[in-house]
PDB file of C-alpha atoms in Angstrom:
ATOM      1  CA  MET W 491       0.000   0.000   0.000  1.00 36.00           C
ATOM      2  CA  SER W 492       1.481   3.344  -1.000  1.00 32.00           C
ATOM      3  CA  VAL W 493      -0.130   5.666   1.549  1.00 31.00           C
ATOM      4  CA  ILE W 494       3.248   6.169   3.180  1.00 30.00           C
ATOM      5  CA  ASP W 495       6.092   6.445   0.747  1.00 34.00           C
ATOM      6  CA  GLU W 496       9.117   8.045   2.308  1.00 37.00           C
ATOM      7  CA  PRO W 497      12.075   5.702   1.594  1.00 36.00           C
ATOM      8  CA  GLU W 498      14.860   7.359  -0.339  1.00 38.00           C
ATOM      9  CA  GLN W 499      14.820   6.436  -4.005  1.00 38.00           C
ATOM     10  CA  GLU W 500      17.803   6.158  -6.308  1.00 37.00           C
ATOM     11  CA  GLN W 501      17.900   8.712  -9.077  1.00 38.00           C
ATOM     12  CA  THR W 502      16.629   7.060 -12.243  1.00 38.00           C
ATOM     13  CA  ALA W 503      15.580   8.338 -15.654  1.00 36.00           C
ATOM     14  CA  GLN W 504      11.895   8.692 -14.828  1.00 37.00           C
ATOM     15  CA  GLU W 505       9.192  10.868 -16.267  1.00 39.00           C
ATOM     16  CA  GLN W 506       8.939  14.478 -15.158  1.00 41.00           C
ATOM     17  CA  THR W 507       5.733  13.873 -13.216  1.00 38.00           C
ATOM     18  CA  THR W 508       7.446  11.263 -11.048  1.00 37.00           C
ATOM     19  CA  GLN W 509      10.322  13.658 -10.337  1.00 43.00           C
ATOM     20  CA  GLU W 510       7.864  16.352  -9.328  1.00 42.00           C
ATOM     21  CA  GLN W 511       6.147  13.916  -6.940  1.00 40.00           C
ATOM     22  CA  THR W 512       9.465  13.019  -5.339  1.00 40.00           C
ATOM     23  CA  THR W 513      10.349  16.696  -4.913  1.00 41.00           C
ATOM     24  CA  GLN W 514       6.963  17.329  -3.322  1.00 44.00           C
ATOM     25  CA  GLU W 515       7.456  14.454  -0.844  1.00 41.00           C
ATOM     26  CA  GLN W 516      10.912  15.737   0.106  1.00 45.00           C
ATOM     27  CA  THR W 517       9.512  19.228   0.687  1.00 43.00           C
ATOM     28  CA  THR W 518       6.796  17.766   2.913  1.00 42.00           C
ATOM     29  CA  GLN W 519       9.379  15.870   4.977  1.00 43.00           C
ATOM     30  CA  GLU W 520      11.581  18.936   5.279  1.00 42.00           C
ATOM     31  CA  GLN W 521       8.655  20.988   6.538  1.00 43.00           C
ATOM     32  CA  ALA W 522       7.819  18.264   9.051  1.00 40.00           C
ATOM     33  CA  ALA W 523      11.416  18.072  10.239  1.00 41.00           C
ATOM     34  CA  GLU W 524      11.891  21.820  10.684  1.00 43.00           C
ATOM     35  CA  VAL W 525      10.733  22.721  14.182  1.00 42.00           C
ATOM     36  CA  PRO W 526      10.615  26.481  14.768  1.00 44.00           C
ATOM     37  CA  GLN W 527      12.210  27.773  17.956  1.00 49.00           C
ATOM     38  CA  GLY W 528       9.717  27.392  20.795  1.00 60.00           C
ATOM     39  CA  HIS W 529       7.462  25.087  18.809  1.00 78.00           C
ATOM     40  CA  PRO W 530       7.056  21.588  20.275  1.00 89.00           C
ATOM     41  CA  ARG W 531       7.218  18.432  18.207  1.00 93.00           C
ATOM     42  CA  ILE W 532       3.660  17.037  18.153  1.00 95.00           C
ATOM     43  CA  LEU W 533       3.002  13.296  17.919  1.00 97.00           C
ATOM     44  CA  ALA W 534      -0.485  11.749  17.995  1.00 97.00           C
ATOM     45  CA  LEU W 535      -0.900   8.192  19.247  1.00 96.00           C
ATOM     46  CA  ALA W 536      -3.749   6.897  17.135  1.00 94.00           C
ATOM     47  CA  ASN W 537      -5.494   3.646  16.296  1.00 91.00           C
ATOM     48  CA  GLN W 538      -9.266   3.310  15.990  1.00 87.00           C
ATOM     49  CA  LYS W 539      -9.094  -0.118  17.642  1.00 86.00           C
ATOM     50  CA  GLY W 540      -9.408  -0.142  21.417  1.00 86.00           C
ATOM     51  CA  GLY W 541      -7.102  -2.049  23.755  1.00 86.00           C
ATOM     52  CA  VAL W 542      -3.992  -1.837  21.574  1.00 89.00           C
ATOM     53  CA  GLY W 543      -1.848   0.110  24.042  1.00 88.00           C
ATOM     54  CA  LYS W 544      -2.339   3.757  22.960  1.00 92.00           C
ATOM     55  CA  THR W 545      -2.727   5.148  26.452  1.00 94.00           C
ATOM     56  CA  THR W 546      -0.067   2.897  27.989  1.00 94.00           C
ATOM     57  CA  THR W 547       2.348   3.948  25.257  1.00 94.00           C
ATOM     58  CA  ALA W 548       1.494   7.653  25.654  1.00 95.00           C
ATOM     59  CA  ILE W 549       2.119   7.502  29.422  1.00 95.00           C
ATOM     60  CA  ASN W 550       5.314   5.481  29.292  1.00 94.00           C
ATOM     61  CA  LEU W 551       6.834   7.022  26.176  1.00 95.00           C
ATOM     62  CA  GLY W 552       6.154  10.441  27.723  1.00 95.00           C
ATOM     63  CA  THR W 553       7.825   9.332  30.952  1.00 95.00           C
ATOM     64  CA  ALA W 554      10.821   7.916  29.088  1.00 93.00           C
ATOM     65  CA  LEU W 555      11.240  11.098  27.017  1.00 94.00           C
ATOM     66  CA  ALA W 556      11.062  13.175  30.209  1.00 94.00           C
ATOM     67  CA  ALA W 557      13.642  10.884  31.827  1.00 92.00           C
ATOM     68  CA  ILE W 558      16.151  11.653  29.061  1.00 89.00           C
ATOM     69  CA  GLY W 559      15.666  15.413  29.410  1.00 91.00           C
ATOM     70  CA  GLU W 560      12.725  16.361  27.162  1.00 93.00           C
ATOM     71  CA  ARG W 561       9.880  18.542  28.481  1.00 94.00           C
ATOM     72  CA  VAL W 562       6.732  16.621  27.632  1.00 96.00           C
ATOM     73  CA  LEU W 563       3.023  17.414  27.635  1.00 97.00           C
ATOM     74  CA  ILE W 564       0.477  14.628  27.209  1.00 97.00           C
ATOM     75  CA  VAL W 565      -2.871  15.830  25.847  1.00 97.00           C
ATOM     76  CA  ASP W 566      -5.627  13.417  26.892  1.00 96.00           C
ATOM     77  CA  LEU W 567      -8.256  13.434  24.122  1.00 96.00           C
ATOM     78  CA  ASP W 568     -10.031  10.242  25.207  1.00 95.00           C
ATOM     79  CA  PRO W 569     -13.300  10.894  27.113  1.00 94.00           C
ATOM     80  CA  GLN W 570     -12.500   7.855  29.285  1.00 93.00           C
ATOM     81  CA  GLY W 571      -9.527   9.803  30.656  1.00 93.00           C
ATOM     82  CA  ASN W 572      -7.334   6.751  31.226  1.00 94.00           C
ATOM     83  CA  ALA W 573      -4.087   8.623  30.529  1.00 95.00           C
ATOM     84  CA  SER W 574      -5.037  11.116  33.243  1.00 95.00           C
ATOM     85  CA  THR W 575      -5.939   8.344  35.716  1.00 94.00           C
ATOM     86  CA  GLY W 576      -2.820   6.375  34.812  1.00 94.00           C
ATOM     87  CA  LEU W 577      -0.679   9.376  35.782  1.00 94.00           C
ATOM     88  CA  GLY W 578      -2.436   9.730  39.137  1.00 92.00           C
ATOM     89  CA  ILE W 579      -4.678  12.712  38.281  1.00 92.00           C
ATOM     90  CA  ASP W 580      -7.830  12.383  40.389  1.00 89.00           C
ATOM     91  CA  ARG W 581     -11.103  13.130  38.598  1.00 86.00           C
ATOM     92  CA  ARG W 582     -11.855  15.783  41.230  1.00 84.00           C
ATOM     93  CA  ASN W 583      -8.731  17.664  40.120  1.00 80.00           C
ATOM     94  CA  ARG W 584      -9.883  18.084  36.519  1.00 87.00           C
ATOM     95  CA  SER W 585     -11.824  21.325  36.875  1.00 87.00           C
ATOM     96  CA  CYS W 586     -10.202  22.525  33.653  1.00 94.00           C
ATOM     97  CA  SER W 587      -9.853  19.868  30.967  1.00 93.00           C
ATOM     98  CA  THR W 588      -9.184  19.389  27.265  1.00 95.00           C
ATOM     99  CA  TYR W 589     -12.929  19.809  26.749  1.00 95.00           C
ATOM    100  CA  ASP W 590     -12.721  23.400  28.022  1.00 95.00           C
ATOM    101  CA  VAL W 591      -9.762  23.982  25.695  1.00 95.00           C
ATOM    102  CA  LEU W 592     -11.530  22.661  22.580  1.00 95.00           C
ATOM    103  CA  ILE W 593     -14.705  24.682  23.139  1.00 93.00           C
ATOM    104  CA  GLY W 594     -12.554  27.803  23.573  1.00 92.00           C
ATOM    105  CA  GLU W 595     -13.232  28.512  27.243  1.00 93.00           C
ATOM    106  CA  SER W 596      -9.652  27.935  28.422  1.00 93.00           C
ATOM    107  CA  SER W 597      -6.145  27.997  27.031  1.00 94.00           C
ATOM    108  CA  LEU W 598      -4.172  24.747  26.933  1.00 94.00           C
ATOM    109  CA  ARG W 599      -1.756  26.127  29.556  1.00 93.00           C
ATOM    110  CA  GLU W 600      -4.689  26.626  31.949  1.00 94.00           C
ATOM    111  CA  ALA W 601      -5.621  22.941  31.643  1.00 95.00           C
ATOM    112  CA  VAL W 602      -2.105  21.616  32.290  1.00 94.00           C
ATOM    113  CA  VAL W 603      -1.511  19.643  35.493  1.00 94.00           C
ATOM    114  CA  SER W 604       1.885  18.490  36.741  1.00 93.00           C
ATOM    115  CA  THR W 605       2.529  14.802  37.413  1.00 94.00           C
ATOM    116  CA  ALA W 606       4.813  12.945  39.820  1.00 93.00           C
ATOM    117  CA  VAL W 607       7.329  12.621  36.965  1.00 94.00           C
ATOM    118  CA  PRO W 608       9.673  15.616  36.573  1.00 94.00           C
ATOM    119  CA  ARG W 609       9.296  17.428  33.212  1.00 95.00           C
ATOM    120  CA  LEU W 610       6.078  15.500  32.413  1.00 96.00           C
ATOM    121  CA  HIS W 611       2.718  17.304  32.480  1.00 96.00           C
ATOM    122  CA  ILE W 612      -0.761  16.369  31.286  1.00 96.00           C
ATOM    123  CA  ALA W 613      -3.853  18.192  30.062  1.00 96.00           C
ATOM    124  CA  PRO W 614      -6.509  15.837  31.506  1.00 95.00           C
ATOM    125  CA  SER W 615      -9.824  14.876  29.948  1.00 95.00           C
ATOM    126  CA  THR W 616     -13.357  14.354  31.241  1.00 93.00           C
ATOM    127  CA  MET W 617     -16.474  12.616  29.922  1.00 94.00           C
ATOM    128  CA  ASP W 618     -17.645  16.002  28.588  1.00 92.00           C
ATOM    129  CA  LEU W 619     -15.448  15.303  25.543  1.00 93.00           C
ATOM    130  CA  SER W 620     -17.873  12.610  24.370  1.00 91.00           C
ATOM    131  CA  GLY W 621     -20.408  15.299  23.434  1.00 91.00           C
ATOM    132  CA  LEU W 622     -17.939  17.621  21.723  1.00 91.00           C
ATOM    133  CA  GLU W 623     -18.819  16.610  18.155  1.00 87.00           C
ATOM    134  CA  LEU W 624     -22.492  17.479  18.640  1.00 89.00           C
ATOM    135  CA  GLU W 625     -21.641  20.654  20.516  1.00 88.00           C
ATOM    136  CA  LEU W 626     -19.319  22.035  17.855  1.00 87.00           C
ATOM    137  CA  GLY W 627     -21.712  21.002  15.076  1.00 83.00           C
ATOM    138  CA  THR W 628     -20.714  22.811  11.900  1.00 83.00           C
ATOM    139  CA  THR W 629     -18.588  25.451  13.657  1.00 83.00           C
ATOM    140  CA  PRO W 630     -16.024  26.855  11.175  1.00 86.00           C
ATOM    141  CA  GLY W 631     -12.535  25.539  11.838  1.00 91.00           C
ATOM    142  CA  ARG W 632     -13.759  22.848  14.212  1.00 93.00           C
ATOM    143  CA  ALA W 633     -11.050  20.451  12.977  1.00 94.00           C
ATOM    144  CA  PHE W 634      -8.327  22.961  13.971  1.00 95.00           C
ATOM    145  CA  LYS W 635      -9.344  23.682  17.586  1.00 95.00           C
ATOM    146  CA  LEU W 636      -6.492  21.641  19.040  1.00 96.00           C
ATOM    147  CA  ARG W 637      -3.945  22.902  16.498  1.00 95.00           C
ATOM    148  CA  ASP W 638      -4.726  26.493  17.452  1.00 94.00           C
ATOM    149  CA  ALA W 639      -4.542  25.686  21.183  1.00 94.00           C
ATOM    150  CA  ILE W 640      -1.133  23.991  20.843  1.00 94.00           C
ATOM    151  CA  GLY W 641       0.074  26.863  18.639  1.00 90.00           C
ATOM    152  CA  ALA W 642      -0.300  29.226  21.598  1.00 87.00           C
ATOM    153  CA  LEU W 643       1.159  26.780  24.146  1.00 87.00           C
ATOM    154  CA  ASN W 644       4.724  28.120  24.280  1.00 80.00           C
ATOM    155  CA  ASN W 645       3.876  31.796  23.806  1.00 81.00           C
ATOM    156  CA  ASN W 646       5.365  34.174  26.388  1.00 74.00           C
ATOM    157  CA  VAL W 647       6.902  31.493  28.589  1.00 74.00           C
ATOM    158  CA  SER W 648      10.464  31.197  29.835  1.00 72.00           C
ATOM    159  CA  PRO W 649      12.717  28.796  27.867  1.00 71.00           C
ATOM    160  CA  ASP W 650      12.756  26.298  30.754  1.00 70.00           C
ATOM    161  CA  ALA W 651       8.939  26.182  30.807  1.00 74.00           C
ATOM    162  CA  ASP W 652       8.289  25.458  27.142  1.00 86.00           C
ATOM    163  CA  TYR W 653       7.518  21.952  25.916  1.00 93.00           C
ATOM    164  CA  THR W 654       9.704  20.093  23.453  1.00 93.00           C
ATOM    165  CA  TYR W 655       7.199  17.268  22.876  1.00 95.00           C
ATOM    166  CA  VAL W 656       3.413  17.065  22.886  1.00 96.00           C
ATOM    167  CA  LEU W 657       1.957  13.542  22.837  1.00 97.00           C
ATOM    168  CA  ILE W 658      -1.760  13.325  22.044  1.00 97.00           C
ATOM    169  CA  ASP W 659      -3.625  10.280  23.352  1.00 96.00           C
ATOM    170  CA  CYS W 660      -6.483   9.743  20.880  1.00 95.00           C
ATOM    171  CA  PRO W 661      -9.790   7.958  21.537  1.00 93.00           C
ATOM    172  CA  PRO W 662     -10.370   4.513  19.971  1.00 91.00           C
ATOM    173  CA  SER W 663     -12.371   5.856  17.023  1.00 88.00           C
ATOM    174  CA  LEU W 664     -11.885   7.997  13.927  1.00 87.00           C
ATOM    175  CA  ASN W 665     -14.104  10.878  15.098  1.00 91.00           C
ATOM    176  CA  LEU W 666     -13.699  14.659  15.377  1.00 93.00           C
ATOM    177  CA  LEU W 667     -11.333  14.295  18.342  1.00 95.00           C
ATOM    178  CA  THR W 668      -8.946  12.081  16.364  1.00 94.00           C
ATOM    179  CA  VAL W 669      -9.225  14.376  13.322  1.00 94.00           C
ATOM    180  CA  ASN W 670      -8.311  17.325  15.581  1.00 96.00           C
ATOM    181  CA  ALA W 671      -5.277  15.403  16.798  1.00 96.00           C
ATOM    182  CA  MET W 672      -4.170  14.552  13.247  1.00 96.00           C
ATOM    183  CA  ALA W 673      -4.721  18.117  12.022  1.00 96.00           C
ATOM    184  CA  ALA W 674      -2.545  19.406  14.879  1.00 96.00           C
ATOM    185  CA  SER W 675       0.261  16.826  14.653  1.00 96.00           C
ATOM    186  CA  ASP W 676       3.583  16.622  12.886  1.00 95.00           C
ATOM    187  CA  ALA W 677       3.343  12.834  12.785  1.00 95.00           C
ATOM    188  CA  ILE W 678       1.335   9.819  13.898  1.00 95.00           C
ATOM    189  CA  LEU W 679       2.686   7.077  16.130  1.00 96.00           C
ATOM    190  CA  VAL W 680       0.589   3.916  15.762  1.00 94.00           C
ATOM    191  CA  PRO W 681       0.486   1.322  18.552  1.00 94.00           C
ATOM    192  CA  LEU W 682      -0.442  -2.023  16.998  1.00 92.00           C
ATOM    193  CA  GLN W 683      -1.352  -5.084  19.026  1.00 88.00           C
ATOM    194  CA  CYS W 684       0.166  -8.355  17.812  1.00 86.00           C
ATOM    195  CA  GLU W 685      -3.160  -9.998  16.990  1.00 83.00           C
ATOM    196  CA  PHE W 686      -5.026 -11.359  13.981  1.00 79.00           C
ATOM    197  CA  PHE W 687      -6.943  -8.256  12.828  1.00 78.00           C
ATOM    198  CA  ALA W 688      -4.010  -5.847  13.273  1.00 76.00           C
ATOM    199  CA  LEU W 689      -3.341  -5.241   9.573  1.00 78.00           C
ATOM    200  CA  GLU W 690      -7.004  -4.768   8.750  1.00 79.00           C
ATOM    201  CA  GLY W 691      -7.299  -1.942  11.284  1.00 80.00           C
ATOM    202  CA  LEU W 692      -4.018  -0.442  10.112  1.00 87.00           C
ATOM    203  CA  SER W 693      -5.264  -0.126   6.515  1.00 86.00           C
ATOM    204  CA  GLN W 694      -8.292   1.866   7.663  1.00 87.00           C
ATOM    205  CA  LEU W 695      -6.134   4.163   9.791  1.00 89.00           C
ATOM    206  CA  LEU W 696      -3.735   4.811   6.910  1.00 91.00           C
ATOM    207  CA  GLN W 697      -6.659   5.804   4.680  1.00 91.00           C
ATOM    208  CA  THR W 698      -7.772   8.329   7.294  1.00 90.00           C
ATOM    209  CA  VAL W 699      -4.232   9.722   7.567  1.00 93.00           C
ATOM    210  CA  GLU W 700      -4.171  10.155   3.789  1.00 94.00           C
ATOM    211  CA  GLN W 701      -7.532  11.979   3.853  1.00 93.00           C
ATOM    212  CA  VAL W 702      -6.333  14.315   6.608  1.00 94.00           C
ATOM    213  CA  ARG W 703      -3.088  14.912   4.696  1.00 95.00           C
ATOM    214  CA  SER W 704      -4.930  15.851   1.514  1.00 95.00           C
ATOM    215  CA  THR W 705      -7.513  18.124   3.175  1.00 94.00           C
ATOM    216  CA  LEU W 706      -6.302  19.446   6.547  1.00 95.00           C
ATOM    217  CA  ASN W 707      -2.599  18.845   7.199  1.00 96.00           C
ATOM    218  CA  PRO W 708      -0.326  18.298   4.174  1.00 96.00           C
ATOM    219  CA  THR W 709       2.814  17.713   6.288  1.00 93.00           C
ATOM    220  CA  LEU W 710       1.316  14.878   8.356  1.00 94.00           C
ATOM    221  CA  SER W 711       3.352  11.664   8.242  1.00 93.00           C
ATOM    222  CA  ILE W 712       3.561   8.292   9.951  1.00 93.00           C
ATOM    223  CA  HIS W 713       6.376   8.550  12.475  1.00 95.00           C
ATOM    224  CA  GLY W 714       6.349   4.846  13.195  1.00 94.00           C
ATOM    225  CA  ILE W 715       4.405   1.767  14.210  1.00 95.00           C
ATOM    226  CA  VAL W 716       5.088   0.231  17.611  1.00 95.00           C
ATOM    227  CA  LEU W 717       4.136  -3.419  18.072  1.00 93.00           C
ATOM    228  CA  THR W 718       2.581  -3.954  21.512  1.00 93.00           C
ATOM    229  CA  MET W 719       1.591  -6.946  23.674  1.00 89.00           C
ATOM    230  CA  PHE W 720       4.148  -9.113  21.916  1.00 88.00           C
ATOM    231  CA  ASP W 721       4.486 -12.676  23.214  1.00 86.00           C
ATOM    232  CA  SER W 722       7.387 -14.574  21.651  1.00 81.00           C
ATOM    233  CA  ARG W 723       5.867 -17.899  22.768  1.00 84.00           C
ATOM    234  CA  ASN W 724       2.822 -17.240  20.593  1.00 81.00           C
ATOM    235  CA  ASN W 725       3.167 -18.269  16.935  1.00 84.00           C
ATOM    236  CA  LEU W 726       0.442 -15.779  15.924  1.00 83.00           C
ATOM    237  CA  SER W 727       2.381 -12.899  17.513  1.00 84.00           C
ATOM    238  CA  ASN W 728       5.462 -13.825  15.511  1.00 88.00           C
ATOM    239  CA  GLN W 729       3.431 -14.086  12.299  1.00 87.00           C
ATOM    240  CA  VAL W 730       1.802 -10.669  12.851  1.00 87.00           C
ATOM    241  CA  VAL W 731       5.249  -9.126  13.427  1.00 90.00           C
ATOM    242  CA  ALA W 732       6.511 -10.617  10.173  1.00 90.00           C
ATOM    243  CA  ASP W 733       3.421  -9.463   8.234  1.00 89.00           C
ATOM    244  CA  VAL W 734       3.505  -5.896   9.589  1.00 89.00           C
ATOM    245  CA  ARG W 735       7.234  -5.545   8.934  1.00 91.00           C
ATOM    246  CA  GLN W 736       6.743  -6.802   5.379  1.00 91.00           C
ATOM    247  CA  PHE W 737       3.787  -4.445   4.845  1.00 87.00           C
ATOM    248  CA  MET W 738       5.263  -1.281   6.426  1.00 89.00           C
ATOM    249  CA  GLY W 739       9.018  -1.879   6.213  1.00 91.00           C
ATOM    250  CA  GLU W 740      11.194   0.702   7.971  1.00 92.00           C
ATOM    251  CA  LYS W 741       8.162   2.439   9.440  1.00 93.00           C
ATOM    252  CA  VAL W 742       7.957  -0.292  12.111  1.00 95.00           C
ATOM    253  CA  TYR W 743      10.120   0.437  15.169  1.00 95.00           C
ATOM    254  CA  LYS W 744      12.679  -2.224  16.029  1.00 95.00           C
ATOM    255  CA  THR W 745      11.536  -2.074  19.657  1.00 94.00           C
ATOM    256  CA  MET W 746       8.535  -4.245  20.506  1.00 94.00           C
ATOM    257  CA  ILE W 747       6.571  -3.845  23.754  1.00 95.00           C
ATOM    258  CA  PRO W 748       6.148  -7.269  25.374  1.00 93.00           C
ATOM    259  CA  ARG W 749       3.185  -8.599  27.279  1.00 91.00           C
ATOM    260  CA  ASN W 750       4.197  -7.818  30.852  1.00 91.00           C
ATOM    261  CA  VAL W 751       2.155  -8.011  34.042  1.00 92.00           C
ATOM    262  CA  ARG W 752       3.943  -4.971  35.520  1.00 93.00           C
ATOM    263  CA  ILE W 753       2.740  -2.803  32.600  1.00 93.00           C
ATOM    264  CA  SER W 754      -0.830  -3.932  33.375  1.00 91.00           C
ATOM    265  CA  GLU W 755      -0.510  -3.312  37.127  1.00 93.00           C
ATOM    266  CA  ALA W 756       1.071   0.169  37.005  1.00 93.00           C
ATOM    267  CA  PRO W 757      -2.046   2.241  35.999  1.00 92.00           C
ATOM    268  CA  SER W 758      -4.012   0.997  39.029  1.00 91.00           C
ATOM    269  CA  TYR W 759      -1.376   2.712  41.183  1.00 94.00           C
ATOM    270  CA  GLY W 760      -1.566   5.904  39.105  1.00 93.00           C
ATOM    271  CA  LYS W 761       2.027   5.458  37.960  1.00 94.00           C
ATOM    272  CA  PRO W 762       3.865   4.868  34.688  1.00 94.00           C
ATOM    273  CA  VAL W 763       5.517   1.446  34.629  1.00 94.00           C
ATOM    274  CA  LEU W 764       8.922   3.171  34.585  1.00 93.00           C
ATOM    275  CA  VAL W 765       8.143   4.591  38.026  1.00 93.00           C
ATOM    276  CA  TYR W 766       6.312   1.493  39.273  1.00 93.00           C
ATOM    277  CA  ASP W 767       9.088  -0.960  38.328  1.00 94.00           C
ATOM    278  CA  LEU W 768      12.049   0.464  36.441  1.00 93.00           C
ATOM    279  CA  LYS W 769      13.808  -2.907  36.103  1.00 93.00           C
ATOM    280  CA  CYS W 770      10.961  -4.868  34.467  1.00 94.00           C
ATOM    281  CA  VAL W 771      11.109  -5.813  30.776  1.00 95.00           C
ATOM    282  CA  GLY W 772       8.211  -3.431  29.987  1.00 92.00           C
ATOM    283  CA  SER W 773      10.108  -0.431  31.380  1.00 94.00           C
ATOM    284  CA  GLU W 774      13.248  -1.387  29.493  1.00 94.00           C
ATOM    285  CA  ALA W 775      11.235  -1.669  26.259  1.00 95.00           C
ATOM    286  CA  TYR W 776       9.720   1.822  26.634  1.00 93.00           C
ATOM    287  CA  LEU W 777      13.149   3.326  27.321  1.00 93.00           C
ATOM    288  CA  ARG W 778      14.441   1.708  24.119  1.00 94.00           C
ATOM    289  CA  LEU W 779      11.396   3.012  22.229  1.00 94.00           C
ATOM    290  CA  ALA W 780      12.034   6.571  23.458  1.00 93.00           C
ATOM    291  CA  THR W 781      15.642   6.316  22.287  1.00 93.00           C
ATOM    292  CA  GLU W 782      14.454   5.076  18.898  1.00 94.00           C
ATOM    293  CA  VAL W 783      11.899   7.909  18.585  1.00 93.00           C
ATOM    294  CA  ILE W 784      14.597  10.498  19.343  1.00 92.00           C
ATOM    295  CA  GLN W 785      16.903   8.833  16.811  1.00 92.00           C
ATOM    296  CA  ARG W 786      14.235   9.086  14.098  1.00 90.00           C
ATOM    297  CA  GLU W 787      13.721  12.723  14.968  1.00 86.00           C
ATOM    298  CA  ARG W 788      17.448  13.377  14.489  1.00 84.00           C
ATOM    299  CA  GLU W 789      17.423  11.568  11.150  1.00 83.00           C
ATOM    300  CA  LEU W 790      14.465  13.657   9.961  1.00 76.00           C
ATOM    301  CA  ARG W 791      16.306  16.859  10.773  1.00 72.00           C
ATOM    302  CA  THR W 792      19.733  15.886   9.425  1.00 72.00           C
ATOM    303  CA  THR W 793      18.903  13.983   6.227  1.00 60.00           C
ATOM    304  CA  HIS W 794      17.162  16.977   4.686  1.00 54.00           C
TER     305      HIS W 794
END
């Protein structure tokens, strides 16, 4: 499938139209890789399937990025608010949420809450988000509400208070909330569970990314696909890994997140697994993933 076509191509004697396409793709990548001073790098964690590890990845990737010195904001766009709960934010402490931001009643800075992890903050969500689509109706620019809010995030703040990364935890559906996230993002990070229907769901997501790219956000790209809940003892898991790597090639991160009981336990304590049990295999995997994400970011900025 050619929704994502960013591998470098050797120069061949092709038709002019093909050369123009290649030039256009390179320009798009350059724009995506150029981060203006004070502008955070924005990654949306998206997959319309539920239970694939979006929220767990948002929490733990955010924690790992913060641990290596980045200043990270997680934007919880899921009405269930699991990212907020998983970082220990009590529902009673969500008087200002992402809902208030998207309807224009608050700035994103006003919704931000600090977490127990240094350099990691979250804009929490509430169930009010579930009615946002009806509430905004046909409001002009409704797909750009989050983009505009993030655009003002680092305005008039000291250099040590600005964010270098914004991770958006999307709901498990392709609705207005997810479209807002894609319209606001530089790239999409796709958590993919190692199970039978993984590729089917991925195809649908890639079609949506292509639609958003052609209508709302021309620089949107797939940052990478992270395989989650991997069990090496399971033949199906191994087959899914092989299929996804064949289908998506270099877009698939080398790091795979294993099935790990400590990852499952951590949210009930309101902690990322890296805080709950730093030495477990799940924590080690998320630290490797963060390193790989940073490496891809460097490659984006240096190869163009």
